[in-house]
XYZ file of C-alpha atoms in Angstrom:
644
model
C -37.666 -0.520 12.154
C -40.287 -3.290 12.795
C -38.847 -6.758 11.619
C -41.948 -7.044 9.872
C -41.281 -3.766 7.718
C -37.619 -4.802 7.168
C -38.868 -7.417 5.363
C -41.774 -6.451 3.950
C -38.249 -3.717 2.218
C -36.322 -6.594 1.661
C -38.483 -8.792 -0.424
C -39.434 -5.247 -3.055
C -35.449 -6.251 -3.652
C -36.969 -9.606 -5.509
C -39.943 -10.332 -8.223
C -40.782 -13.255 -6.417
C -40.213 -16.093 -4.051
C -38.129 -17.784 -6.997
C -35.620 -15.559 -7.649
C -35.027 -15.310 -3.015
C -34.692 -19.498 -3.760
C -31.790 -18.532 -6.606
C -30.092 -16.006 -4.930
C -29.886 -18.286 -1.551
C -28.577 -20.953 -3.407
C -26.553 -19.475 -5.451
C -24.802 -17.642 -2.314
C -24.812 -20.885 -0.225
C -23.347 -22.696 -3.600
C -20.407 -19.415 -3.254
C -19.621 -20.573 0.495
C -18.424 -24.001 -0.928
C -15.943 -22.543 -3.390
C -11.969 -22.336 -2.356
C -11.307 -19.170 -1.423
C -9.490 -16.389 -3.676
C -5.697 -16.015 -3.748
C -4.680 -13.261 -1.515
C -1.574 -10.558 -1.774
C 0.369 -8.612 0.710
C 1.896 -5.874 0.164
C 3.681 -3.263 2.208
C 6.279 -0.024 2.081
C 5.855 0.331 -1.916
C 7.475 4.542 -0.880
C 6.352 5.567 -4.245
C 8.578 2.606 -6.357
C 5.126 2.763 -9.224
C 7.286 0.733 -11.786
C 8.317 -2.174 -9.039
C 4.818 -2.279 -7.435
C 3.368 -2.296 -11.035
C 4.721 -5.386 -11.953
C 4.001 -6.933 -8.850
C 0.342 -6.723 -9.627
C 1.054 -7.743 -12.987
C 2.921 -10.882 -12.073
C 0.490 -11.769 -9.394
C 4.125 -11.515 -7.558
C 4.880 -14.604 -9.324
C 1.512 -16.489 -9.205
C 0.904 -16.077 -12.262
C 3.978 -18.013 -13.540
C 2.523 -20.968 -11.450
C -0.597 -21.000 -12.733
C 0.830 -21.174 -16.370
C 2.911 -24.164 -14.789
C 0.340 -25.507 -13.790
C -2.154 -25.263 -16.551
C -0.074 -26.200 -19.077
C 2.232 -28.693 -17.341
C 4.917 -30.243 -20.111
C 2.610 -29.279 -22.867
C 4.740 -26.236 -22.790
C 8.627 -26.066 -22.238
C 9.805 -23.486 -19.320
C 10.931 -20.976 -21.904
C 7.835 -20.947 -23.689
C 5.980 -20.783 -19.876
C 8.307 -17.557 -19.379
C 7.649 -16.060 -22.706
C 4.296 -16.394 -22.214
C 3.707 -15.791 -18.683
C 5.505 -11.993 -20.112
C 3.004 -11.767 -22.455
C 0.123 -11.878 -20.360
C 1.676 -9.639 -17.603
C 2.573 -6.876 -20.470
C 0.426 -7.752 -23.831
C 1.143 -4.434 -24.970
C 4.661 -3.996 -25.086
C 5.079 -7.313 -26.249
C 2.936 -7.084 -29.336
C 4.430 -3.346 -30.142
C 8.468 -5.624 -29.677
C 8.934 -6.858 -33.225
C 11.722 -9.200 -31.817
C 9.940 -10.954 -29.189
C 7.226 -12.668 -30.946
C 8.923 -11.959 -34.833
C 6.307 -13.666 -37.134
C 2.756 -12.028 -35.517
C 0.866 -14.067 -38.053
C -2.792 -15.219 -38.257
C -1.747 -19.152 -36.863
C 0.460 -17.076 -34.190
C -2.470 -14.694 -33.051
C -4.893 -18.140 -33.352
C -2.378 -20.577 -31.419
C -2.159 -17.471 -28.725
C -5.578 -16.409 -27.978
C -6.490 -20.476 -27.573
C -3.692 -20.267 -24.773
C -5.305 -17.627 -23.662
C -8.261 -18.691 -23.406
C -7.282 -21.846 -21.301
C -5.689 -20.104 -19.211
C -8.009 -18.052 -18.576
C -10.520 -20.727 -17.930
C -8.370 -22.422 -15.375
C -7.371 -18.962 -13.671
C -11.511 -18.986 -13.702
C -12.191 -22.617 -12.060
C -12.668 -21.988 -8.578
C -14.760 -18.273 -8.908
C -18.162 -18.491 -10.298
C -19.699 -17.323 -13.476
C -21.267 -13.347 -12.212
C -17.419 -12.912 -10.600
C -15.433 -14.214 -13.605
C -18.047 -11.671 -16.161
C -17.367 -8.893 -14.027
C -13.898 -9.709 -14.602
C -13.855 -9.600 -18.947
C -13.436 -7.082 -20.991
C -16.641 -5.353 -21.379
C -15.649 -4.961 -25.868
C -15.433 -8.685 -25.799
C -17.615 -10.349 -22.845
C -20.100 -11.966 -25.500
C -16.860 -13.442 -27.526
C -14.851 -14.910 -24.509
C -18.171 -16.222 -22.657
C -18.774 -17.821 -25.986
C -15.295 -19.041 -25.998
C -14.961 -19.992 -22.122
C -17.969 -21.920 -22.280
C -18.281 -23.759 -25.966
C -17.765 -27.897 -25.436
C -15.388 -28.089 -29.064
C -15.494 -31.421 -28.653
C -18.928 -31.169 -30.364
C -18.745 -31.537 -33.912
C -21.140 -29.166 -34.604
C -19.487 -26.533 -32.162
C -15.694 -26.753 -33.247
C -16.962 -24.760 -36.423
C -18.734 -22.047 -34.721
C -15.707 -21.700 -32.523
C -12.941 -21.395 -35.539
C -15.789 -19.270 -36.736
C -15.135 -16.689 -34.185
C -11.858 -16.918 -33.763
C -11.203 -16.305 -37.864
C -13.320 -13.488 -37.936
C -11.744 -11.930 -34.564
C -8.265 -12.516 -36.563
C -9.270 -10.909 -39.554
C -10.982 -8.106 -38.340
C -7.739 -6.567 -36.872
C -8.902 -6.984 -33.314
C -6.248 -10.134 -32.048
C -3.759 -7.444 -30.294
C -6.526 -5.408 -28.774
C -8.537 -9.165 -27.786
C -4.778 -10.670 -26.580
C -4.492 -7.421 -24.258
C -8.149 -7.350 -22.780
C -7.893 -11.044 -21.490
C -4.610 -10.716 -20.017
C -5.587 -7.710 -18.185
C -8.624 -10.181 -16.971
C -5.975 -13.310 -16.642
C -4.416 -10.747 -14.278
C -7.418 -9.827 -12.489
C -8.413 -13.700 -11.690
C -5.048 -14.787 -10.503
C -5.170 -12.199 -7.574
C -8.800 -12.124 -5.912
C -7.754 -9.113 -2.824
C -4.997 -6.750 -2.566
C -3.701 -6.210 1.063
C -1.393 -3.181 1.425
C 0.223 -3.289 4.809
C 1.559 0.509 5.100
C 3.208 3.098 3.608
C 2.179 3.981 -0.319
C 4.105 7.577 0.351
C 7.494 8.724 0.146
C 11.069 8.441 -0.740
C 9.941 7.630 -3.873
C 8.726 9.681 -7.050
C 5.465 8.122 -8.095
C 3.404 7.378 -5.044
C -0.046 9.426 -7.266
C 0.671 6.371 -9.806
C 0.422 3.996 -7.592
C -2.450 5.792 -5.693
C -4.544 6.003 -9.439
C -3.530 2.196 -9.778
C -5.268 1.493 -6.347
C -8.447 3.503 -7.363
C -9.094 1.595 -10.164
C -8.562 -2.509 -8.553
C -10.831 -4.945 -8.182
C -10.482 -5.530 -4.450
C -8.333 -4.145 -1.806
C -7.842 -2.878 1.897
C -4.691 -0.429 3.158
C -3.419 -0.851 6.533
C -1.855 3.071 7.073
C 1.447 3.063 7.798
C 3.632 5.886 9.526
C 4.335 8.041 5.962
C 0.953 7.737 4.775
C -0.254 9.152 8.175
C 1.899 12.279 7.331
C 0.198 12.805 4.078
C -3.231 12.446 5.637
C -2.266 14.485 8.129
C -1.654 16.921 5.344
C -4.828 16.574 4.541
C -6.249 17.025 7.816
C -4.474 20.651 8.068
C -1.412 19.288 10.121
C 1.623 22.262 9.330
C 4.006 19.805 10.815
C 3.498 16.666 8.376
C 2.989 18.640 5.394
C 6.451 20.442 6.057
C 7.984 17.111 6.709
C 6.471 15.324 3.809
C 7.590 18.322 1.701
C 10.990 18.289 3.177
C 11.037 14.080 2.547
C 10.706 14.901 -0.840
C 13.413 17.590 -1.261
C 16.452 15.428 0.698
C 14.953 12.131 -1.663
C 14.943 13.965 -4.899
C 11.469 13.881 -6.035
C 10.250 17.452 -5.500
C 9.671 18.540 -8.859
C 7.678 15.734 -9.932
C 5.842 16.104 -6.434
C 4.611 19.674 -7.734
C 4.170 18.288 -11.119
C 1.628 15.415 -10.201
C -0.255 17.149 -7.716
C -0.114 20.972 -9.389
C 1.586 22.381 -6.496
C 2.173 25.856 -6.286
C 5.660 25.717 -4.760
C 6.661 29.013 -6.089
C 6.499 31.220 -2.470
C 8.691 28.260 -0.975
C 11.705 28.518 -3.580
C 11.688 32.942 -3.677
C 12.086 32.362 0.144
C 14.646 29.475 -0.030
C 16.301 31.744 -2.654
C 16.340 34.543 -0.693
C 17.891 33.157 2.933
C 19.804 30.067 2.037
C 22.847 29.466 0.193
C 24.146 26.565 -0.809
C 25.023 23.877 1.529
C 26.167 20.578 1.095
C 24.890 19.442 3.541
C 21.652 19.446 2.088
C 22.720 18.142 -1.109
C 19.293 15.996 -2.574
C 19.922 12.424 -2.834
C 21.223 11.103 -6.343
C 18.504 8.859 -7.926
C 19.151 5.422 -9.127
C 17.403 5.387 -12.122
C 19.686 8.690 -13.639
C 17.564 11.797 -12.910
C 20.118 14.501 -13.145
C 19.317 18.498 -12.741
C 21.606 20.767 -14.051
C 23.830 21.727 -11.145
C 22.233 25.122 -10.696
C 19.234 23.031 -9.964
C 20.565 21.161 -7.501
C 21.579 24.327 -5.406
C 18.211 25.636 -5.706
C 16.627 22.204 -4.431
C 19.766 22.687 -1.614
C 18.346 25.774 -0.401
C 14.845 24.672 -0.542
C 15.706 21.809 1.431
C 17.246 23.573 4.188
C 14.224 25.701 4.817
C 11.689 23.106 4.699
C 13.581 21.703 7.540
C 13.601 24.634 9.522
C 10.325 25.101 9.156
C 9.638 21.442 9.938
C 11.404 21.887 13.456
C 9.935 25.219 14.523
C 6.581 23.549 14.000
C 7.133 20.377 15.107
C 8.452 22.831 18.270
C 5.155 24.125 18.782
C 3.036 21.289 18.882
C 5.141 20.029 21.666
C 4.950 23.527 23.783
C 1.105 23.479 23.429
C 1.165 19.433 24.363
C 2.970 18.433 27.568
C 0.733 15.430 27.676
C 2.977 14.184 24.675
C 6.217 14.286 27.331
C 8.250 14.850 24.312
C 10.088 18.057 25.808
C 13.744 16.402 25.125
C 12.627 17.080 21.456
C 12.758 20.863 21.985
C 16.500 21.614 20.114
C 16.158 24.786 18.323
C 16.082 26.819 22.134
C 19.395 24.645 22.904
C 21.663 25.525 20.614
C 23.954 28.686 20.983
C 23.660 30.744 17.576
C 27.076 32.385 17.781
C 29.417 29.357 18.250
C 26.533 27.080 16.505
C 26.963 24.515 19.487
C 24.019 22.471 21.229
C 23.670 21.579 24.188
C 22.576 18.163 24.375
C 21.531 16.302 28.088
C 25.458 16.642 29.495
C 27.142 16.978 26.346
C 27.995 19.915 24.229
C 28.394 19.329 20.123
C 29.292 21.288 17.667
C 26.910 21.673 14.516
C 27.703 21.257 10.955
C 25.997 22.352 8.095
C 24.352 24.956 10.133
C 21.474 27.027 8.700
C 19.798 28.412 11.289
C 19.617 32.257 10.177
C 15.756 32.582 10.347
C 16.088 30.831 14.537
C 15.688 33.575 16.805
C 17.403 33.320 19.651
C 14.970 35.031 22.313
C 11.773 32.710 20.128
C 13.400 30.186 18.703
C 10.006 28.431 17.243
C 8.058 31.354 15.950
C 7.866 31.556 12.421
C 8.715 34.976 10.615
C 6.095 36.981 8.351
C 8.027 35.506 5.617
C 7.513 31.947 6.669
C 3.760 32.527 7.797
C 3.364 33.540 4.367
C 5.002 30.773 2.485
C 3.067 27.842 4.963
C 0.079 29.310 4.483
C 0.633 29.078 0.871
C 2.003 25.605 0.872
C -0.697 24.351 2.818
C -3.542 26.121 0.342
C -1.690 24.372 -2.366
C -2.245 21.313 -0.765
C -5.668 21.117 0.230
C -6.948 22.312 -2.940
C -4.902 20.443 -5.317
C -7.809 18.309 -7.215
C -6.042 15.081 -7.471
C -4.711 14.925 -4.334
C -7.824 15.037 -2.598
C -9.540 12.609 -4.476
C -6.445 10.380 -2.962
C -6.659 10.932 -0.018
C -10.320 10.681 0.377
C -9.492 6.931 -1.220
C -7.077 6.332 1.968
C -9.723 7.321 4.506
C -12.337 5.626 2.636
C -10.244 2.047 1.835
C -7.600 2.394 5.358
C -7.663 1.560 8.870
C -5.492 1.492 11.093
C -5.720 -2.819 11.668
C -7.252 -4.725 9.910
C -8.858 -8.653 11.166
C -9.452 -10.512 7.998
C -9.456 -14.298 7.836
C -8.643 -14.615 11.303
C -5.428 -12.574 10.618
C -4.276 -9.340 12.041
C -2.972 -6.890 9.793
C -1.201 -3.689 10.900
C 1.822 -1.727 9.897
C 4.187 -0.553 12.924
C 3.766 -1.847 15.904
C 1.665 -2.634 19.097
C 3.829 -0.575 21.067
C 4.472 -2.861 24.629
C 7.042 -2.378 27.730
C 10.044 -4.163 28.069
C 8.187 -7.101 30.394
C 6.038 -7.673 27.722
C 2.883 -5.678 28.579
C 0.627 -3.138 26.675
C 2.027 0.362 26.654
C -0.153 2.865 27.718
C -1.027 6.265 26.187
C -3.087 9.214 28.381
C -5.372 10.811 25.539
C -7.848 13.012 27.192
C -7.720 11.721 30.208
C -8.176 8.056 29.389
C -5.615 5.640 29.239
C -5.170 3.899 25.953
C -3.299 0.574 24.757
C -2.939 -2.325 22.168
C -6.372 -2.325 20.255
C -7.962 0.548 22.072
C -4.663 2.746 21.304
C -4.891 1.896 17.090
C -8.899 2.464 17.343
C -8.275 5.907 19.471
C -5.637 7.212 17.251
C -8.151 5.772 13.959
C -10.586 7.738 15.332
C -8.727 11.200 15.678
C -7.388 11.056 12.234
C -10.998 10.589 10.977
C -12.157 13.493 13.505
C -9.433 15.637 12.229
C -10.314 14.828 8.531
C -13.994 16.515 9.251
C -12.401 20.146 10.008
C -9.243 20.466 8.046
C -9.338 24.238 8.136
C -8.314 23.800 11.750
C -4.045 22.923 12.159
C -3.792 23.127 16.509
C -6.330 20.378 17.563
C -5.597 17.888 19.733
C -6.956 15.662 16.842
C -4.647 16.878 14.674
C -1.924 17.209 16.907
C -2.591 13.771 17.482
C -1.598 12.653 13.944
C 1.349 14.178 13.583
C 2.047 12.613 16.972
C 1.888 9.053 15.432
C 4.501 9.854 13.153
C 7.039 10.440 15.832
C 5.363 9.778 19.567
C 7.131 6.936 21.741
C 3.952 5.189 22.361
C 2.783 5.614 18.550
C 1.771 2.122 17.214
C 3.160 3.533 14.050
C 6.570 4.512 15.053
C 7.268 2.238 17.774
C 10.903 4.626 18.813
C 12.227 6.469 21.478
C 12.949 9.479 19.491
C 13.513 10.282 16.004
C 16.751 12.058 15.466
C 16.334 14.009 12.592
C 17.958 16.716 13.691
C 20.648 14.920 15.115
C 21.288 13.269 11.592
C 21.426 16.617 9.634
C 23.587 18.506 12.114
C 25.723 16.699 14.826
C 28.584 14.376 13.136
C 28.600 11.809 16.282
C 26.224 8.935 14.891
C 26.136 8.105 19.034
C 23.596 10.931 18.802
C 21.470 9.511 15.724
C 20.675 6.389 17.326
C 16.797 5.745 17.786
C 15.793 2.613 20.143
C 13.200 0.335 18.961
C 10.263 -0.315 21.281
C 10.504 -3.717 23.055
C 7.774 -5.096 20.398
C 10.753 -5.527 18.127
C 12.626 -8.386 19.938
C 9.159 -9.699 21.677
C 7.648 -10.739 18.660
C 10.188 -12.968 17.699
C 8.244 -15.317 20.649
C 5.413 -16.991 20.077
C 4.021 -16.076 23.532
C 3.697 -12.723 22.699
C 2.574 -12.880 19.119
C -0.512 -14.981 20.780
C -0.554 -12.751 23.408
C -1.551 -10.031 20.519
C -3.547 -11.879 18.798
C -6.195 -13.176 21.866
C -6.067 -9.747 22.647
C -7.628 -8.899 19.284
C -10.095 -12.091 19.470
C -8.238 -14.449 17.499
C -8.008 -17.303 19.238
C -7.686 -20.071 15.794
C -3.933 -21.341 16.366
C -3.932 -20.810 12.689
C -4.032 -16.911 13.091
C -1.117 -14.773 12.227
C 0.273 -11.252 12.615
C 1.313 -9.149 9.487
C 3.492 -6.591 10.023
C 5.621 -4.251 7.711
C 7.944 -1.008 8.430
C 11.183 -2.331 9.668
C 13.137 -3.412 6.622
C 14.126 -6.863 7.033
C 17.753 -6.982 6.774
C 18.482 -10.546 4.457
C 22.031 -9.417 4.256
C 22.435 -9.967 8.169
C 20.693 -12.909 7.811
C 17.442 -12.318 9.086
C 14.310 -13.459 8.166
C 11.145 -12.354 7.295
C 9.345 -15.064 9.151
C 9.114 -14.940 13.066
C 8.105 -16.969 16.105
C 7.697 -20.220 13.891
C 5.495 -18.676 11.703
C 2.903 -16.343 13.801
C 4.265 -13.127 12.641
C 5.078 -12.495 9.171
C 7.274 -9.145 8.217
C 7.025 -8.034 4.407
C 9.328 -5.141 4.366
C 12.048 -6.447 2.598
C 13.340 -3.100 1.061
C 10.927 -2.245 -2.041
C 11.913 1.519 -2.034
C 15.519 1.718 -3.706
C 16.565 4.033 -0.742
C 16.624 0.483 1.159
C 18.005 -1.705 -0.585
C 21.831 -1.618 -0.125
C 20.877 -2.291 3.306
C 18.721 -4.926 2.586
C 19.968 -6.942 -0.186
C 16.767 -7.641 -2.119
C 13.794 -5.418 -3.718
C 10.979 -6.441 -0.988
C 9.008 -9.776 0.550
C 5.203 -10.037 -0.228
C 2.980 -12.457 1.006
C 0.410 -15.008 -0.786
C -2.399 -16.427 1.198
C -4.751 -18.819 -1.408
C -6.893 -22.042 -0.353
C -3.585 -24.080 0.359
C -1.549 -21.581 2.736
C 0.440 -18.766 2.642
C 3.645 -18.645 0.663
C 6.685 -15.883 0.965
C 7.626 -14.198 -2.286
C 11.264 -12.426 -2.395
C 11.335 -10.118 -4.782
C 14.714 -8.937 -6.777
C 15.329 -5.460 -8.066
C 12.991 -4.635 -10.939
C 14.998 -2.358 -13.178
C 13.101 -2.018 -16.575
C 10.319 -3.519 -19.184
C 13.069 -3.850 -21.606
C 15.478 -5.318 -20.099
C 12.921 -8.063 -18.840
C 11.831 -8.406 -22.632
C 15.094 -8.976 -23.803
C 15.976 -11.501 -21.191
C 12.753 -12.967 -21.994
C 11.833 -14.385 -18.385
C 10.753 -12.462 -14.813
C 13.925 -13.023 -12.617
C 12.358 -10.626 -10.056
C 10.453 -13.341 -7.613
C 11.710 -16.499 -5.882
C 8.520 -18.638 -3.519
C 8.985 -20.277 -0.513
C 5.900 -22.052 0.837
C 5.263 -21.440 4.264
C 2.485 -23.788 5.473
C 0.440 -26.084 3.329
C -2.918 -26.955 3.786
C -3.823 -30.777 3.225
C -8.063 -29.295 3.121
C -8.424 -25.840 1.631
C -9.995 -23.575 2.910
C -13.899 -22.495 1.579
C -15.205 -19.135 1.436
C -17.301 -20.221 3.986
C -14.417 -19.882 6.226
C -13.205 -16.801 5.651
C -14.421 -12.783 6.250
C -16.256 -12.500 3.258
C -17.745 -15.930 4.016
C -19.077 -14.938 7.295
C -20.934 -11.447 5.228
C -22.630 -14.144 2.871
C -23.661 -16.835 5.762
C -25.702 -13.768 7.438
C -26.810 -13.014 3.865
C -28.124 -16.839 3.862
C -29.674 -16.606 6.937
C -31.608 -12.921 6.184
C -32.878 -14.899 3.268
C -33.884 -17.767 4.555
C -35.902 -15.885 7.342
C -37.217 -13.671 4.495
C -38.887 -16.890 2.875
C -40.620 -17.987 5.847
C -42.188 -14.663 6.643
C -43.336 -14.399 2.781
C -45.102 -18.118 3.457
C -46.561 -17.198 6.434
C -48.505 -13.796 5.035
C -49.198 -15.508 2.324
C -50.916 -18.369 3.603
């Protein structure tokens, strides 16, 4: 297209030259603004009520802007009850004990809080951003609120006016829980999620609904969500394993409930050729589930085959690709079915909890008729479950596999290196891959494989399942992982899986710069966020590495992790004035924080503090608007010109 037709397109966008002046200088006027308050997030494993109330709480930010809007015109207590009402307005207002006399001077005094609040939370965004932001029942009222000068005699009556009549018309509760949902909104302008939404947890289509329907976000995939979109993609392998996930962490059932899985075929055949085995016992859940006991044998069973089948495919994949070098994986053709010993390198060991009835000896990875039958089924289930789809489309849609944004890197795993500090390299096709190529390669095939999901034995799709568990996987970043050493051989020796050499290099700055120049950012203000490895606060280590370049926000959000870790999960805020750690406690219920009446669940730790914020004209979005300015600006000129 001519330049002269691309205009001649752009400027049908506008009446006239007037409203081109407006929108450039209201965009140029946007560039001067601080920028929004970021939040990082990472390994949320399906914990919906925990990652709920982060978003609620703004992990914590929104306590500190009620600090500081209100300073000591408020006492902490009343800061805490307050900052609990705006996080849950409706479970407050339903708790006759929290707030006891719900009057019409209570529901006046509160929305005027409110309101301020809500102002301040407002400042720094402009007027179109903060009214896509209200509640679309009340937008006329709280405009007229936000923006009435009582100080104007004339005014202060119009304003009790409206508040009365809100009052008395029965809608305070509904008005109190539309502008804290906007309060909430405001105090968190873009939602990072550094890896892995799925597993180990119960409620990862909660979260996923939660994600749909936010403001402003971006997903970094981690290493479980690849499994799922794997899944998607037709993969055998990752939907077995993310199946069999869900069986050892207790969450099967409501798996098939959320989804509308037809899991039927799997538990006649689990019925049929396992028994029970403890072994395969599921996990007990924290928060009390409990089957009846005959339930728990029947989940037994059902675990034991998804793992079978889980290896035999995982088995195949590796036969048809050599080019993965992953032949040391190959276990079910190693171990001798009468004595139930394997053979592993030099070493014979003796299996327990052995269930290996449907392993033939002479074809150790084909699948029966029966388990044909109950894949095939499995897999149908999965692809045309509704919901799920509409989910996963969301992950390919809002996910990468790194993200640059603000001159930051964002990725999940790893950026798998050698041990003297070079890029690993990965032979895909014939071409060598490594550090940003590698991620944008593997992005690729997972997008590739998306287009054909009828299709399970593609390299594509190989190639997924390959950066759940592949030594040079940026995602993994592992020798080996021992699964089957874990569920069958009692000598830990055996379980152990060593990290890549990334793990211990990025504790130096050199090669946390190194990483960055290599993806273009050169600012000495740039750093690395990184999730998946569970940072281990027990042991003493922290979440922040090579003075300050790499930050790691696993802290243990999934329950499953935190004995281990000691806490409930880091996040990470990034606003105008630096970024700031957040450790997060265990978040055990909405009563119990309502009858403690104050969020225990977050404790900040500033990391770097800006003495000049930084504008929106410094950041991503920034540089989308300055091209904006300039298409504009160019736009005007050519208008004067043919119209001269």
């Amino acid at each position: 297209m001519t330049q002269k037709k691309y205009f001649d397109l752009l400027a049908k966008e506008f009446e006239n030259s007037g409203e081109i002046i407006t929108e450039l200088i209201n965009l140029e006027a946007i560039l001067n603004l601080p920028k929004g308050t970021e939040l990082y997030l990472s390994d949320i494993h399906g914990e919906y009520p925990a990652f709920d109330h982060i978003l609620r709480t703004g992990a914590g930010n929104l306590r500190g802007k009620i600090s500081e809007c209100f300073g000591d015109t408020l006492s902490e207590t009343e800061k805490d009850a307050f900052s609990l009402l705006v996080a849950y307005p409706k479970e407050i207002l339903k708790d006759p004990n929290f707030f006891p006399e719900k009057n019409h001077q209570w529901y006046e005094k509160t929305i005027l809080k409110l309101i301020r609040l809500l102002t301040y939370a407002a400042s720094k965004y402009t007027r179109s951003k903060v009214r896509k932001a209200l509640p679309k029942n009340y937008t006329y009222i709280v405009e007229e609120l936000l923006y009435t000068d009582i100080s104007l005699n004339e005014k202060e009556t119009y304003y009790q006016e409206i508040l009365t009549r809100l009052i008395e018309l029965g809608e305070a509760p509904a008005f109190i829980v539309e502008v804290s949902t906007s309060i909430q909104r405001l105090v968190l302008d873009h939602l990072h999620i550094v890896g892995d939404l799925f597993d180990r947890g119960p409620n990862a289509d909660k979260i996923m609904d939660r994600l749909m329907s936010y403001h402003s976000l971006d997903i970094q995939w981690g290493n479980h969500d690849i499994l799922w979109l794997g899944a998607h993609a037709g993969s055998e392998a990752c939907l077995l394993t993310l199946l069999r996930i869900a069986a050892r962490y207790n969450y099967l059932y409501e798996l098939e409930s959320a989804y509308s899985l037809n899991l039927r075929p799997l538990f006649l055949f689990a019925e049929d050729t396992y028994q029970k085995n403890a072994g395969f016992a599921p996990k007990a859940r924290k928060e009390g589930k409990a089957f009846q006991p005959e339930s728990d044998e029947r989940l037994e069973k059902v675990h034991q085959a998804l793992t079978i089948l889980q290896f035999k495919l995982e088995g195949q994949i590796i036969q048809r690709r050599p080019e993965f070098q992953m032949a040391d994986r190959l276990l079910l053709d190693k171990i001798d079915l009468e004595t139930n010993q394997l053979q592993l390198t030099d070493q014979s060991h003796p299996l327990i909890h052995a269930c290996f009835q449907t392993v033939s000896a002479d074809q150790p990875y084909q699948l029966s008729e029966e388990e044909k039958y109950v894949v095939q089924s499995l897999m149908h289930s999965f692809q045309h479950s509704e919901k799920l789809q509409r989910h996963m489309k969301f992950l390919l849609a809002k996910g990468s596999m790194y993200l640059v944004y603000n001159n930051h890197l964002l990725y999940h795993g790893c950026i798998p290196l050698n041990e003297d500090g070079r890029f690993m390299e990965l032979k895909i096709d014939g071409v060598f891959y490594f550090g940003k190529s590698l991620l944008e390669e593997f992005e690729k095939k997972i997008r590739q494989s998306s287009l054909s999901p009828a299709v399970h034995d593609d390299l594509a799709t190989d190639l997924i399942w390959y950066s759940w568990v592949g030594k040079a996987s940026p995602l993994f970043g592992r020798s080996a992982m021992t699964t089957f050493e874990r569920y069958f051989i009692e000598d830990k020796q055996t379980h152990k899986e060593i990290s890549n050499p990334y793990y211990q290099l990025r504790n130096t700055e050199k090669t946390c710069q190194m990483i960055l120049t290599h993806f273009g950012l050169d600012s000495l203000d740039s750093k690395i966020i990184n999730g998946h490895t569970p940072v281990k606060v027990t042991k003493g280590e922290s979440p922040i590495k090579a003075s300050g370049k790499l930050f790691v926000i696993d802290g243990g959000l999934s329950k499953a992790y935190q004995e281990t870790t000691g806490i409930a999960g880091y996040s990470l805020l990034n606003n105008s004035f630096g970024f700031q750690i957040v450790t997060h406690q265990p978040f055990h219920s909405i009563p119990q924080l309502l009858e403690e009446r104050r969020d225990r669940t977050y404790l900040k730790k500033v990391i770097d503090a800006k003495v000049k914020r930084t504008l929106i004209k410094e950041t991503t979005i920034g540089a989308s608007i300055q091209e904006q300015c300039q298409v504009l600006t160019e736009l005007l000129s050519y208008l004067k010109e043919k119209n001269r």
